[in-house]
Tab-separated table of C-alpha atoms in Angstrom:
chain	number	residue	atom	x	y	z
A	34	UNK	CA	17.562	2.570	-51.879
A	35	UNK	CA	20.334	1.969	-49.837
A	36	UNK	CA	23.655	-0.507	-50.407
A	37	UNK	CA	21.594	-3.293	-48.453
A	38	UNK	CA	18.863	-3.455	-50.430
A	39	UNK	CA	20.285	-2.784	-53.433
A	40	UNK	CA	22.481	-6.350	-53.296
A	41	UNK	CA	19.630	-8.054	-51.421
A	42	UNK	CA	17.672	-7.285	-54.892
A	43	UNK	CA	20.127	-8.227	-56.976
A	44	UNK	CA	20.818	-11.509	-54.668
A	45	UNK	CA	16.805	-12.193	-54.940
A	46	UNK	CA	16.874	-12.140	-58.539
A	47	UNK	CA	19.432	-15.482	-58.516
A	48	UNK	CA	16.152	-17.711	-57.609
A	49	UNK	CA	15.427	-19.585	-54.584
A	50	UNK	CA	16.949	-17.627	-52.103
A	51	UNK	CA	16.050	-17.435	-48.256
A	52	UNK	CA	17.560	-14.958	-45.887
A	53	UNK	CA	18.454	-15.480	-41.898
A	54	UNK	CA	19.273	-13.806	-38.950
A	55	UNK	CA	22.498	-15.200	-37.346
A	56	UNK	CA	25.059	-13.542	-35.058
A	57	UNK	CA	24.805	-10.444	-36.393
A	58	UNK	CA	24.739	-11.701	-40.094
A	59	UNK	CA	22.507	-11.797	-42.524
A	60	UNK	CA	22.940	-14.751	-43.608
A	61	UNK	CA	21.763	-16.218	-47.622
A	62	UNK	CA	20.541	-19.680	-48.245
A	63	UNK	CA	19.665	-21.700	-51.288
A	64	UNK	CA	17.238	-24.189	-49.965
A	65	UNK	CA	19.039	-25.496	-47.183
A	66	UNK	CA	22.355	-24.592	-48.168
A	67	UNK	CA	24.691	-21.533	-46.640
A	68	UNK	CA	26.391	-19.735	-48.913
A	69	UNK	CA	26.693	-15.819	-47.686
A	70	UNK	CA	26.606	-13.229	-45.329
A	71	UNK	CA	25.674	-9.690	-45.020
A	72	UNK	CA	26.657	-7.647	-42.127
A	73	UNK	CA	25.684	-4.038	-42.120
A	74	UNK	CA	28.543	-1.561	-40.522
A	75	UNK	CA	26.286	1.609	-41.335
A	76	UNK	CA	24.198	2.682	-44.449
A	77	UNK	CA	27.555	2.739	-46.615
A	78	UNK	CA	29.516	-0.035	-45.535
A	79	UNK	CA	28.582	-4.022	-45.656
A	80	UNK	CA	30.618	-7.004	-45.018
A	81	UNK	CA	30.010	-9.541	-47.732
A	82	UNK	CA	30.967	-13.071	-46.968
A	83	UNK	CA	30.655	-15.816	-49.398
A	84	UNK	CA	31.785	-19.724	-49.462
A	85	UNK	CA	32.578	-19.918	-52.810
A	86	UNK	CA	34.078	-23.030	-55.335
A	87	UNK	CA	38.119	-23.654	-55.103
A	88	UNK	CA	38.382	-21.501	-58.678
A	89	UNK	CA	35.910	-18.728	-57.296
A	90	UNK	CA	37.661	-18.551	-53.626
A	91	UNK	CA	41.249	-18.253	-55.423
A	92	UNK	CA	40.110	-15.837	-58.311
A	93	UNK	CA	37.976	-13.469	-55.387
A	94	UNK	CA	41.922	-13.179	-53.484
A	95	UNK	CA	43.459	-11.947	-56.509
A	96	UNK	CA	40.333	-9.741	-56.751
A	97	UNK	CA	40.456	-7.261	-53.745
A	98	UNK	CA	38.458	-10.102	-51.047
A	99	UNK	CA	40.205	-11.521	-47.963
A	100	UNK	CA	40.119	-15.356	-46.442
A	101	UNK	CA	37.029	-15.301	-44.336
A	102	UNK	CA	38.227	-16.668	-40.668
A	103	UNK	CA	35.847	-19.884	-41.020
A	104	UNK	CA	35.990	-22.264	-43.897
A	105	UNK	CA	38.315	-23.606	-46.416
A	106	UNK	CA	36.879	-21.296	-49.278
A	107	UNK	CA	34.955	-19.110	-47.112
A	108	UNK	CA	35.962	-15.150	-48.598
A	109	UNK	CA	35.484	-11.393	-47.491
A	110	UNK	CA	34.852	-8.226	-48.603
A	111	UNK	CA	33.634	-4.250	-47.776
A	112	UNK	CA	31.180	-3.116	-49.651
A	113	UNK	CA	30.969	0.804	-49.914
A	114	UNK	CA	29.523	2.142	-52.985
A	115	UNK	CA	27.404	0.595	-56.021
A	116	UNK	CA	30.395	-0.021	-57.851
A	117	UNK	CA	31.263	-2.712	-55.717
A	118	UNK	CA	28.389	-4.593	-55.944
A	119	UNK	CA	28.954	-4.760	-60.015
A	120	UNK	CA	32.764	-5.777	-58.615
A	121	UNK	CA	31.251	-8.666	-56.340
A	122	UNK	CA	28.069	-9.821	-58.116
A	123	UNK	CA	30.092	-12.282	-60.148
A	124	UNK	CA	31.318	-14.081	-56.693
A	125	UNK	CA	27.574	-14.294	-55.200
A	126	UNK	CA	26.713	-16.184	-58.420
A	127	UNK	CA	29.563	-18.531	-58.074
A	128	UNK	CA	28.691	-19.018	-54.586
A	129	UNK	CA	24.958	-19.288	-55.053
A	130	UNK	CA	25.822	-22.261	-58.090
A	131	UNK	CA	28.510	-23.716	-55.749
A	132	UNK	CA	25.918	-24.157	-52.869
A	133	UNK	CA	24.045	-26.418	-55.692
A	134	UNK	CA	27.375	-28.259	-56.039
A	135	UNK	CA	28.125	-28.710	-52.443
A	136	UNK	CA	24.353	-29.887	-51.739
A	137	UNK	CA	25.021	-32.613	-54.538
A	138	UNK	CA	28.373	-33.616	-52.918
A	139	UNK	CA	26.465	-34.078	-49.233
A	140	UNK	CA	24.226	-36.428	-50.923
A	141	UNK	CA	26.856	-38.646	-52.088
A	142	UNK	CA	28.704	-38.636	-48.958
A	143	UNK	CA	25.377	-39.605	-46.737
A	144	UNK	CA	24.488	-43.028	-49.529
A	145	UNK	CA	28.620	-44.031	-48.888
């Protein structure tokens, strides 16, 4: 199995996840709700983007990731072994539980 399909696995096994094409991404929805990207350089490198919560954007800087160039907690990272999907797994959950957040915080907005 390669380094795709071994985080798209993992990613699966969150819950409701769907999965899109878009400008080259692949890009990871819970229910409506954006929050990652895979982009496949070869079979040993990925770009992993995530939009993660305040905490989880600051702590992912401090861990190795890079500001993404779109979004206020939007984060980066190369993926290029196993390892680093042990490394990154704890971001995609914070990004996957964020998306809940985020979907919560629309709602509010749209009855204002």
């Amino acid at each position: 199995m390669d380094l795709k399909d071994l985080l798209i696995s993992q990613i699966e096994e969150l819950g409701s996840i769907r999965f899109s094409n878009s400008f080259g991404w692949i890009c990871i929805y819970r229910e409506n709700n954006l929050f990652g990207g895979i982009k496949e350089i070869d079979n040993n490198i990925l770009l992993l983007f995530l939009i993660l919560s305040p905490t989880g954007f600051n702590n992912s800087l401090d861990d190795g990731f890079e500001k993404f160039d779109f979004g206020k907690t939007w984060s980066q990272t190369e993926i290029t072994q196993e390892n680093d999907i042990e490394r990154v797994f704890a971001y995609v959950r914070n990004a996957y539980e964020f998306a809940k957040e985020r979907r919560k915080l629309k709602k509010l907005k749209l009855k204002n």
